[in-house]
Amino acid sequence: MDFSFTDEQQMLQDTTRRFVASRYSFDVRHAIAATAEGWSRDVWAQMADLGLLAINIREEDGGLDAGPVGTMLVAGALGEALSLEPFLASAVVATHVIGNLGSATQRAEWLPALGSGDLLAVLVTDEGDALHAAFEAREERGGWWLEGSLQGVYHAGVAGLLLVVARTGDGTGVFAVTPETPGVHVSSRGSVDGQRMADVVLDGVHIDVSARVGGEALGPVRDALDAGLAALCSDALGAMERILAATIAYTRSRVQFGTPIGSFQALQHRMAEMLIHMEQARSMSYLATAQCTNPDLPERREALCAAKALMGQAARYIGQQAVQLHGGMGMTDELDVSHAFKRLLAFELRYGTTDERLASYREHVVVA
Amino acid sequence: MDFSFTDEQQMLQDTTRRFVASRYSFDVRHAIAATAEGWSRDVWAQMADLGLLAINIREEDGGLDAGPVGTMLVAGALGEALSLEPFLASAVVATHVIGNLGSATQRAEWLPALGSGDLLAVLVTDEGDALHAAFEAREERGGWWLEGSLQGVYHAGVAGLLLVVARTGDGTGVFAVTPETPGVHVSSRGSVDGQRMADVVLDGVHIDVSARVGGEALGPVRDALDAGLAALCSDALGAMERILAATIAYTRSRVQFGTPIGSFQALQHRMAEMLIHMEQARSMSYLATAQCTNPDLPERREALCAAKALMGQAARYIGQQAVQLHGGMGMTDELDVSHAFKRLLAFELRYGTTDERLASYREHVVVA
Amino acid sequence: MDLDFSPDELAFRDEVRQFLATSLPAEIRDRMRRADESHVREDILAWQRLLHARGWGAPAWPADFGGTGWSKTQQYIFENECSLADAPMQLAFGVKMVAPVLMRYGSAEQQARFLPGIIEGKDWWCQGYSEPGSGSDLASLKMKAERDGDEYVLNGQKVWNTLGQFADWIFCLVRTDPTVKPQKGISFILVDMKSPGITVRPTRLLDGTFEVNEIWFDNVRVPAENLIGEENLGWTYAKFLLGHERTNIAGIGASKRGLQRLREVAARLARNGRNRLHDPVFATRVAQVEMELRALEITNLRVIFAEARNHAPGPEASMLKIRGTEILQRISELHVDLLGASALGLDADGDDEALQATRAYLNLRKLSIFGGSNEIQRNIIAHMILGL
Amino acid sequence: MDLDFSPDELAFRDEVRQFLATSLPAEIRDRMRRADESHVREDILAWQRLLHARGWGAPAWPADFGGTGWSKTQQYIFENECSLADAPMQLAFGVKMVAPVLMRYGSAEQQARFLPGIIEGKDWWCQGYSEPGSGSDLASLKMKAERDGDEYVLNGQKVWNTLGQFADWIFCLVRTDPTVKPQKGISFILVDMKSPGITVRPTRLLDGTFEVNEIWFDNVRVPAENLIGEENLGWTYAKFLLGHERTNIAGIGASKRGLQRLREVAARLARNGRNRLHDPVFATRVAQVEMELRALEITNLRVIFAEARNHAPGPEASMLKIRGTEILQRISELHVDLLGASALGLDADGDDEALQATRAYLNLRKLSIFGGSNEIQRNIIAHMILGL
């Protein structure tokens, strides 16, 4: 049992924190959110320069291979900054799939570009359920026909490479599709947390046989989604840290009836409860990170469901209380509190909702 | 819509309140609880003198016929006093069954004795489920054979008349059995709320054919249990009033860190929440009273389940917080708070637990 | 004791229902149903005119002033039926807030000048109470009004002004005497929103809508005849007003409508699979809210009954505010949880139930903050009811 | 970062399990399982002797004093395994409370005189802290100790004394200087319970058991050599002690055992029908507790890890106390709710699981009150961690 981080991991965290502290202020983020694309290619390039986009690429593929713990620390710092960049979608999930499933040729073609930030890839599948394939792939005339549609795929609207998960008849495959391919329709819209997501429709899309990424993909897709879930948990923990710190600072400075409202005991106890929720959430974020690569799948699933469900509950409690304790200011778009609140709401709903994860957990541990 | 009480109802409430205020102090109750029987025949006689045992007897049978509202007000005052007497079992439920089901002869034989306190009768059935018959009745040789057993029947150990609900083959019957009848085994024990309850075993009990009370009994039994449930809700409301008043008084007088603990905002907000729970419980107690005679059975059942479930939740919250706010004193046997807390726990578990009632309500209103 | 409405009350309810079914314009009802606020001023004023034409423009006003003379129970029935029928809420700032103050403390001239515009749906009123730093602690407000001949000159800032961007008039609390203790130096004044020197800046809220404003007053000149009652007695009028703000504070009708819609959405989603209401865990959460709402409706009627006898809304209204807003917020959570990942979208076009659910969830956070935060309400209960 | 126990720690856990399986007497284990406290003094002291014989009499003491030299993680593993095996809890007042004070602040003579009796399971210690009116506000205590030659003369009353009816010794906080501010005039003294002038009155608790006492001191003469450290510095020692009281404060092992037993009871009840754990609503409540417990175990290990590095238990222990006691209380609610109406009985004979469940539910109300109420713990978090 050891809760320390290695020097390398610590450095990765420090790097990310320094970067967002100097380059990703609330005002910068606000300006980025208001752009049409809703994220910053410039920031993305800087993240690449710092190596952050290569932490999920293995060393033999030219990456930093920082593993789940390194990813946790980077994602946590980005979550605290309420970052809008597609780190989780491209640098964690898509990078994972290509690294674990791709042929040597595919890895060599895509991984360096992913690490350098030149390529942005997104896995197109139901992030809440690895077993649910929204697309069908049919092999025909030396290629593949893809059909299907999926709503709300984070950052799919700006991806240079869509990694479509489809049922193949005898299993599950991942197919690399560029958005320019005829029959591909990607329409972006905003998510509640200010990030962009897209509805993806593949209407008789034909691709070359070589566009299939590796072979049977269910395992690698599930592994990538679990890595994504662990990173998302860490992102949410960062948002919790941000919002709790903001709430404490606000209640210390806001004066009513002649005293700071932070001196009112009922509010103090509420914040103490927020802290406990957050520390319990931190423990679960660690658990998700430790378990997301566990080869014992039922054990992994049980742990990840518990982590997501408990953190989802913590997100709701902490988010709602933070807004409440900010009073009217919490209702506005002007402070970070409402944006962190919305990021926490998105966390609750993504990668299997709190309700869904709690039901799965219940079936694993209670009825078993 | 009218939330006022008639003069007669108001008088009944005042009478009961004056009676318990002058004759049923906490010390008197404590002494009664310590006796072998656990209730006071003397108090019972005084209640009879005041007419309280006749309020569920119709006027044509010589009673006061105060109806559900009168019963609610009397039961509420007795609940506030944490009364140990078998008012609910004998003067509400058993009296109801005889009044509604009994032949003229049976009513004439038993009702005056019930009203005068000379006879104490208890309905022996599962108070949480009118449809569950714990006993079997077989007609044979000009009489009835009764078999079966039931645990935890309140006050059955001191009843002069057991009204046993049994399945008859073609329906449900109520059978009047005296405890002296061969084969009747009644063993008393204490309930968590300080009242006595008994396990009743009928082992080949033979009774005369005339001992059957009226005919098909399912309807009257259900009606009587619903009247009992409404009275029990009112009893619980009385206990809530007692425990909240005690908590407010305690926190006003108990000084810590130089100020009464009732001045701490976190505790004030807790007590405000207790009050809201109690007022919501009061509304549901009214609802139970208004609905317990509704001829529309699904509507009645829905209302009674909602009332019992919500009041059960209120009982738990108010009871637990009252003990907590009393600190160590709440843990002792010496103040009324722990006794009211235990009465509220018994309320949660009796007449269908909170869980059971909430599940029934859910099936009525949500899935329907 | 009788928990049911009387035959007369039931007949009244049917009359209201009938009126709503025939007189509420379909396009207004549909916009309300979709929470489409693109025509909010027109819709609310049009509905006010229709109500006025029916003689129901001001349910709570005395008949002398053109009110209905309805009992409190009738007013309750009316408001609930309006919610259930997706009618717009009447604009409280005029009908329910400034009007009672005018009727009680205004001069005959002021009454004649302002009340018709309110009941006839001509004037849009808004409220100038809160200031930066003076929210729950309202008496600490700072906006100055200095007498200059026949006028007052106003300087300062109001915040959390609801829907003032559409307003013709604003009633303001202003400080006319800074030398006495805070409650003693406040006056109550009516200001034409077209007056030079007023700047309104709508505040973008977390759900992307614009519902509240900051308003700056820069040497705004207001005729002294617009002062209500006496100078420096405004705190009395303000407290009187806050008492009247509390009718329908429990929002029973809105909660009932929310639960109806939850059922509708659940049934519609069920075309792709099972109805979420058949999941016992989710259904239990719904049942819990239904049950609490049923209790709260009775509690609300009890408070109305007591008020009708005592002629003064008491601190019991704080209970209704707390539980009522908690229930509305929990229903909005149920909507989001029912929709799951679909609730993530926030900038689809307005005709999408996921968008509405998410917006409502975000927007209704305000319920426990505005109108006296639920913490303040708990303080009131502790002090005024429990005597702590 | 590694959340799993190391191979060495796992081997240690197996060693503890093996010891418990072979050395915990069956009759003691069965009494603990039934919450039968009829032999509580004999059982706890017998088990202490068995632990001592194995060299494990004082897990947290330094090896110099006969302790195990175990790491904090090993101590955690040991306590959890003991809970899971239904072993008695070691009596904290001796091993975990007065002993660390003796080792840190006692004289060599005091250490030699008192520590062996504690670790060898000979002496039963109890605590004299709280007084009427001085519970959470401990520093306001009033019990007097006046110097008279080589003795102190004690007069006053202690309350909420746990299990003192069985005690050989009591450590007391007493006021030796009433003229200075409260914290400055307190001393820490050890008193033989056989001293003339001591009266112990057990208090009947709400569950019918006798677990706490009132103790009166009427001119009780105590040798001055029984004073710990310096006169009037007792508050320092008391705070040091309270810090040490907090090991195993989260009660992870007890909660795990409680959930195991809930499953066992559910399975046994299921012979008459379906297992209540197949009811999704009840099962969700169980899952909720399991999940929070899993998180709390990691949180507990994080606190232990941090403490091992910083050498001082911090205010984080307050979080463990709050959540740990909430979880234990909720498990006791689940037991009662599982049993339903069967849980009504309270004076059946001791071998009845309904009786145990009800007693436990009632008795465990104390967890959020004693040992620093959960309200006090929230104050500590607000002040010491959040800086409010």
PDB file of N, CA and C in Angstrom, chain B residues 60-120:
ATOM      1  N   GLU B  60     -76.262   3.721  18.603  1.00  0.00           N
ATOM      2  CA  GLU B  60     -77.321   2.734  18.817  1.00  0.00           C
ATOM      3  C   GLU B  60     -76.830   1.565  19.658  1.00  0.00           C
ATOM      4  N   ASP B  61     -75.520   1.403  19.733  1.00  0.00           N
ATOM      5  CA  ASP B  61     -74.974   0.367  20.620  1.00  0.00           C
ATOM      6  C   ASP B  61     -74.569   0.964  21.971  1.00  0.00           C
ATOM      7  N   GLY B  62     -74.940   2.180  22.200  1.00  0.00           N
ATOM      8  CA  GLY B  62     -74.674   2.793  23.502  1.00  0.00           C
ATOM      9  C   GLY B  62     -73.352   3.536  23.597  1.00  0.00           C
ATOM     10  N   GLY B  63     -72.715   3.777  22.438  1.00  0.00           N
ATOM     11  CA  GLY B  63     -71.401   4.426  22.489  1.00  0.00           C
ATOM     12  C   GLY B  63     -71.452   5.898  22.123  1.00  0.00           C
ATOM     13  N   LEU B  64     -70.284   6.511  21.994  1.00  0.00           N
ATOM     14  CA  LEU B  64     -70.204   7.935  21.697  1.00  0.00           C
ATOM     15  C   LEU B  64     -70.022   8.213  20.208  1.00  0.00           C
ATOM     16  N   ASP B  65     -69.574   7.180  19.479  1.00  0.00           N
ATOM     17  CA  ASP B  65     -69.442   7.277  18.020  1.00  0.00           C
ATOM     18  C   ASP B  65     -68.734   8.558  17.594  1.00  0.00           C
ATOM     19  N   ALA B  66     -67.536   8.738  18.079  1.00  0.00           N
ATOM     20  CA  ALA B  66     -66.813   9.975  17.773  1.00  0.00           C
ATOM     21  C   ALA B  66     -66.128   9.937  16.418  1.00  0.00           C
ATOM     22  N   GLY B  67     -66.167   8.780  15.764  1.00  0.00           N
ATOM     23  CA  GLY B  67     -65.654   8.690  14.402  1.00  0.00           C
ATOM     24  C   GLY B  67     -64.142   8.820  14.307  1.00  0.00           C
ATOM     25  N   PRO B  68     -63.637   8.772  13.073  1.00  0.00           N
ATOM     26  CA  PRO B  68     -62.180   8.826  12.880  1.00  0.00           C
ATOM     27  C   PRO B  68     -61.536  10.098  13.429  1.00  0.00           C
ATOM     28  N   VAL B  69     -62.216  11.235  13.295  1.00  0.00           N
ATOM     29  CA  VAL B  69     -61.591  12.481  13.764  1.00  0.00           C
ATOM     30  C   VAL B  69     -61.478  12.486  15.282  1.00  0.00           C
ATOM     31  N   GLY B  70     -62.557  12.069  15.961  1.00  0.00           N
ATOM     32  CA  GLY B  70     -62.486  11.992  17.423  1.00  0.00           C
ATOM     33  C   GLY B  70     -61.407  11.019  17.860  1.00  0.00           C
ATOM     34  N   THR B  71     -61.345   9.886  17.168  1.00  0.00           N
ATOM     35  CA  THR B  71     -60.319   8.887  17.499  1.00  0.00           C
ATOM     36  C   THR B  71     -58.926   9.459  17.288  1.00  0.00           C
ATOM     37  N   MET B  72     -58.781  10.201  16.212  1.00  0.00           N
ATOM     38  CA  MET B  72     -57.486  10.829  15.927  1.00  0.00           C
ATOM     39  C   MET B  72     -57.055  11.745  17.074  1.00  0.00           C
ATOM     40  N   LEU B  73     -57.974  12.519  17.568  1.00  0.00           N
ATOM     41  CA  LEU B  73     -57.602  13.489  18.600  1.00  0.00           C
ATOM     42  C   LEU B  73     -57.271  12.789  19.915  1.00  0.00           C
ATOM     43  N   VAL B  74     -58.046  11.748  20.260  1.00  0.00           N
ATOM     44  CA  VAL B  74     -57.750  11.008  21.489  1.00  0.00           C
ATOM     45  C   VAL B  74     -56.422  10.267  21.347  1.00  0.00           C
ATOM     46  N   ALA B  75     -56.245   9.581  20.224  1.00  0.00           N
ATOM     47  CA  ALA B  75     -55.015   8.806  20.021  1.00  0.00           C
ATOM     48  C   ALA B  75     -53.794   9.721  20.014  1.00  0.00           C
ATOM     49  N   GLY B  76     -53.962  10.916  19.458  1.00  0.00           N
ATOM     50  CA  GLY B  76     -52.840  11.855  19.426  1.00  0.00           C
ATOM     51  C   GLY B  76     -52.415  12.268  20.825  1.00  0.00           C
ATOM     52  N   ALA B  77     -53.391  12.535  21.670  1.00  0.00           N
ATOM     53  CA  ALA B  77     -53.067  12.933  23.042  1.00  0.00           C
ATOM     54  C   ALA B  77     -52.443  11.774  23.814  1.00  0.00           C
ATOM     55  N   LEU B  78     -52.947  10.552  23.565  1.00  0.00           N
ATOM     56  CA  LEU B  78     -52.356   9.385  24.241  1.00  0.00           C
ATOM     57  C   LEU B  78     -50.950   9.121  23.724  1.00  0.00           C
ATOM     58  N   GLY B  79     -50.737   9.352  22.440  1.00  0.00           N
ATOM     59  CA  GLY B  79     -49.397   9.169  21.874  1.00  0.00           C
ATOM     60  C   GLY B  79     -48.421  10.182  22.450  1.00  0.00           C
ATOM     61  N   GLU B  80     -48.880  11.403  22.614  1.00  0.00           N
ATOM     62  CA  GLU B  80     -48.023  12.438  23.196  1.00  0.00           C
ATOM     63  C   GLU B  80     -47.618  12.042  24.615  1.00  0.00           C
ATOM     64  N   ALA B  81     -48.542  11.364  25.321  1.00  0.00           N
ATOM     65  CA  ALA B  81     -48.248  10.915  26.687  1.00  0.00           C
ATOM     66  C   ALA B  81     -47.462   9.600  26.691  1.00  0.00           C
ATOM     67  N   LEU B  82     -47.201   9.047  25.525  1.00  0.00           N
ATOM     68  CA  LEU B  82     -46.517   7.750  25.400  1.00  0.00           C
ATOM     69  C   LEU B  82     -47.261   6.671  26.178  1.00  0.00           C
ATOM     70  N   SER B  83     -48.580   6.764  26.144  1.00  0.00           N
ATOM     71  CA  SER B  83     -49.429   5.851  26.908  1.00  0.00           C
ATOM     72  C   SER B  83     -49.168   4.386  26.576  1.00  0.00           C
ATOM     73  N   LEU B  84     -49.194   3.563  27.613  1.00  0.00           N
ATOM     74  CA  LEU B  84     -48.934   2.137  27.449  1.00  0.00           C
ATOM     75  C   LEU B  84     -50.230   1.321  27.397  1.00  0.00           C
ATOM     76  N   GLU B  85     -51.353   1.994  27.522  1.00  0.00           N
ATOM     77  CA  GLU B  85     -52.613   1.271  27.627  1.00  0.00           C
ATOM     78  C   GLU B  85     -53.097   0.796  26.257  1.00  0.00           C
ATOM     79  N   PRO B  86     -53.896  -0.294  26.275  1.00  0.00           N
ATOM     80  CA  PRO B  86     -54.286  -0.924  24.994  1.00  0.00           C
ATOM     81  C   PRO B  86     -55.437  -0.218  24.293  1.00  0.00           C
ATOM     82  N   PHE B  87     -55.397   1.091  24.275  1.00  0.00           N
ATOM     83  CA  PHE B  87     -56.480   1.853  23.645  1.00  0.00           C
ATOM     84  C   PHE B  87     -56.670   1.455  22.181  1.00  0.00           C
ATOM     85  N   LEU B  88     -55.569   1.474  21.439  1.00  0.00           N
ATOM     86  CA  LEU B  88     -55.671   1.215  20.006  1.00  0.00           C
ATOM     87  C   LEU B  88     -56.157  -0.208  19.741  1.00  0.00           C
ATOM     88  N   ALA B  89     -55.602  -1.184  20.464  1.00  0.00           N
ATOM     89  CA  ALA B  89     -55.945  -2.583  20.213  1.00  0.00           C
ATOM     90  C   ALA B  89     -57.397  -2.869  20.565  1.00  0.00           C
ATOM     91  N   SER B  90     -57.814  -2.416  21.748  1.00  0.00           N
ATOM     92  CA  SER B  90     -59.137  -2.803  22.222  1.00  0.00           C
ATOM     93  C   SER B  90     -60.218  -1.780  21.852  1.00  0.00           C
ATOM     94  N   ALA B  91     -59.954  -0.508  22.167  1.00  0.00           N
ATOM     95  CA  ALA B  91     -61.010   0.502  22.015  1.00  0.00           C
ATOM     96  C   ALA B  91     -61.156   0.993  20.584  1.00  0.00           C
ATOM     97  N   VAL B  92     -60.169   0.719  19.751  1.00  0.00           N
ATOM     98  CA  VAL B  92     -60.326   1.079  18.340  1.00  0.00           C
ATOM     99  C   VAL B  92     -60.563  -0.182  17.509  1.00  0.00           C
ATOM    100  N   VAL B  93     -59.527  -1.017  17.371  1.00  0.00           N
ATOM    101  CA  VAL B  93     -59.598  -2.091  16.377  1.00  0.00           C
ATOM    102  C   VAL B  93     -60.620  -3.167  16.756  1.00  0.00           C
ATOM    103  N   ALA B  94     -60.499  -3.732  17.959  1.00  0.00           N
ATOM    104  CA  ALA B  94     -61.409  -4.811  18.341  1.00  0.00           C
ATOM    105  C   ALA B  94     -62.847  -4.298  18.426  1.00  0.00           C
ATOM    106  N   THR B  95     -63.015  -3.115  18.970  1.00  0.00           N
ATOM    107  CA  THR B  95     -64.350  -2.525  19.073  1.00  0.00           C
ATOM    108  C   THR B  95     -64.975  -2.342  17.694  1.00  0.00           C
ATOM    109  N   HIS B  96     -64.170  -1.893  16.771  1.00  0.00           N
ATOM    110  CA  HIS B  96     -64.605  -1.750  15.382  1.00  0.00           C
ATOM    111  C   HIS B  96     -65.110  -3.054  14.804  1.00  0.00           C
ATOM    112  N   VAL B  97     -64.328  -4.110  14.975  1.00  0.00           N
ATOM    113  CA  VAL B  97     -64.679  -5.401  14.375  1.00  0.00           C
ATOM    114  C   VAL B  97     -65.992  -5.895  14.939  1.00  0.00           C
ATOM    115  N   ILE B  98     -66.137  -5.811  16.255  1.00  0.00           N
ATOM    116  CA  ILE B  98     -67.383  -6.299  16.857  1.00  0.00           C
ATOM    117  C   ILE B  98     -68.564  -5.439  16.409  1.00  0.00           C
ATOM    118  N   GLY B  99     -68.335  -4.124  16.391  1.00  0.00           N
ATOM    119  CA  GLY B  99     -69.419  -3.226  16.005  1.00  0.00           C
ATOM    120  C   GLY B  99     -69.878  -3.428  14.573  1.00  0.00           C
ATOM    121  N   ASN B 100     -68.938  -3.709  13.691  1.00  0.00           N
ATOM    122  CA  ASN B 100     -69.294  -3.814  12.277  1.00  0.00           C
ATOM    123  C   ASN B 100     -69.675  -5.213  11.849  1.00  0.00           C
ATOM    124  N   LEU B 101     -69.191  -6.218  12.573  1.00  0.00           N
ATOM    125  CA  LEU B 101     -69.337  -7.591  12.120  1.00  0.00           C
ATOM    126  C   LEU B 101     -70.261  -8.398  13.023  1.00  0.00           C
ATOM    127  N   GLY B 102     -70.297  -8.020  14.313  1.00  0.00           N
ATOM    128  CA  GLY B 102     -70.998  -8.851  15.286  1.00  0.00           C
ATOM    129  C   GLY B 102     -72.509  -8.858  15.094  1.00  0.00           C
ATOM    130  N   SER B 103     -73.131  -9.955  15.513  1.00  0.00           N
ATOM    131  CA  SER B 103     -74.587 -10.034  15.527  1.00  0.00           C
ATOM    132  C   SER B 103     -75.100  -9.112  16.637  1.00  0.00           C
ATOM    133  N   ALA B 104     -76.404  -8.889  16.639  1.00  0.00           N
ATOM    134  CA  ALA B 104     -76.983  -8.032  17.670  1.00  0.00           C
ATOM    135  C   ALA B 104     -76.655  -8.595  19.056  1.00  0.00           C
ATOM    136  N   THR B 105     -76.738  -9.905  19.187  1.00  0.00           N
ATOM    137  CA  THR B 105     -76.438 -10.536  20.467  1.00  0.00           C
ATOM    138  C   THR B 105     -74.987 -10.293  20.865  1.00  0.00           C
ATOM    139  N   GLN B 106     -74.096 -10.488  19.919  1.00  0.00           N
ATOM    140  CA  GLN B 106     -72.673 -10.306  20.221  1.00  0.00           C
ATOM    141  C   GLN B 106     -72.382  -8.857  20.572  1.00  0.00           C
ATOM    142  N   ARG B 107     -72.960  -7.947  19.813  1.00  0.00           N
ATOM    143  CA  ARG B 107     -72.719  -6.533  20.109  1.00  0.00           C
ATOM    144  C   ARG B 107     -73.227  -6.196  21.501  1.00  0.00           C
ATOM    145  N   ALA B 108     -74.430  -6.711  21.810  1.00  0.00           N
ATOM    146  CA  ALA B 108     -75.020  -6.418  23.120  1.00  0.00           C
ATOM    147  C   ALA B 108     -74.210  -7.048  24.247  1.00  0.00           C
ATOM    148  N   GLU B 109     -73.593  -8.194  23.948  1.00  0.00           N
ATOM    149  CA  GLU B 109     -72.816  -8.864  24.993  1.00  0.00           C
ATOM    150  C   GLU B 109     -71.487  -8.135  25.244  1.00  0.00           C
ATOM    151  N   TRP B 110     -70.834  -7.759  24.165  1.00  0.00           N
ATOM    152  CA  TRP B 110     -69.456  -7.301  24.324  1.00  0.00           C
ATOM    153  C   TRP B 110     -69.264  -5.786  24.355  1.00  0.00           C
ATOM    154  N   LEU B 111     -70.034  -5.068  23.541  1.00  0.00           N
ATOM    155  CA  LEU B 111     -69.719  -3.632  23.398  1.00  0.00           C
ATOM    156  C   LEU B 111     -69.844  -2.860  24.716  1.00  0.00           C
ATOM    157  N   PRO B 112     -70.900  -3.083  25.496  1.00  0.00           N
ATOM    158  CA  PRO B 112     -70.948  -2.338  26.766  1.00  0.00           C
ATOM    159  C   PRO B 112     -69.744  -2.641  27.660  1.00  0.00           C
ATOM    160  N   ALA B 113     -69.349  -3.913  27.659  1.00  0.00           N
ATOM    161  CA  ALA B 113     -68.204  -4.289  28.496  1.00  0.00           C
ATOM    162  C   ALA B 113     -66.909  -3.658  27.980  1.00  0.00           C
ATOM    163  N   LEU B 114     -66.804  -3.549  26.662  1.00  0.00           N
ATOM    164  CA  LEU B 114     -65.616  -2.876  26.097  1.00  0.00           C
ATOM    165  C   LEU B 114     -65.627  -1.394  26.479  1.00  0.00           C
ATOM    166  N   GLY B 115     -66.799  -0.784  26.363  1.00  0.00           N
ATOM    167  CA  GLY B 115     -66.903   0.646  26.665  1.00  0.00           C
ATOM    168  C   GLY B 115     -66.663   0.951  28.130  1.00  0.00           C
ATOM    169  N   SER B 116     -67.050   0.033  28.989  1.00  0.00           N
ATOM    170  CA  SER B 116     -66.875   0.267  30.428  1.00  0.00           C
ATOM    171  C   SER B 116     -65.484  -0.146  30.910  1.00  0.00           C
ATOM    172  N   GLY B 117     -64.730  -0.758  30.026  1.00  0.00           N
ATOM    173  CA  GLY B 117     -63.381  -1.172  30.414  1.00  0.00           C
ATOM    174  C   GLY B 117     -63.346  -2.518  31.103  1.00  0.00           C
ATOM    175  N   ASP B 118     -64.499  -3.169  31.279  1.00  0.00           N
ATOM    176  CA  ASP B 118     -64.505  -4.468  31.954  1.00  0.00           C
ATOM    177  C   ASP B 118     -63.973  -5.582  31.058  1.00  0.00           C
ATOM    178  N   LEU B 119     -64.150  -5.385  29.776  1.00  0.00           N
ATOM    179  CA  LEU B 119     -63.635  -6.381  28.835  1.00  0.00           C
ATOM    180  C   LEU B 119     -62.555  -5.726  27.976  1.00  0.00           C
ATOM    181  N   LEU B 120     -61.529  -6.498  27.746  1.00  0.00           N
ATOM    182  CA  LEU B 120     -60.470  -6.034  26.869  1.00  0.00           C
ATOM    183  C   LEU B 120     -60.350  -7.054  25.751  1.00  0.00           C
TER     184      LEU B 120
END
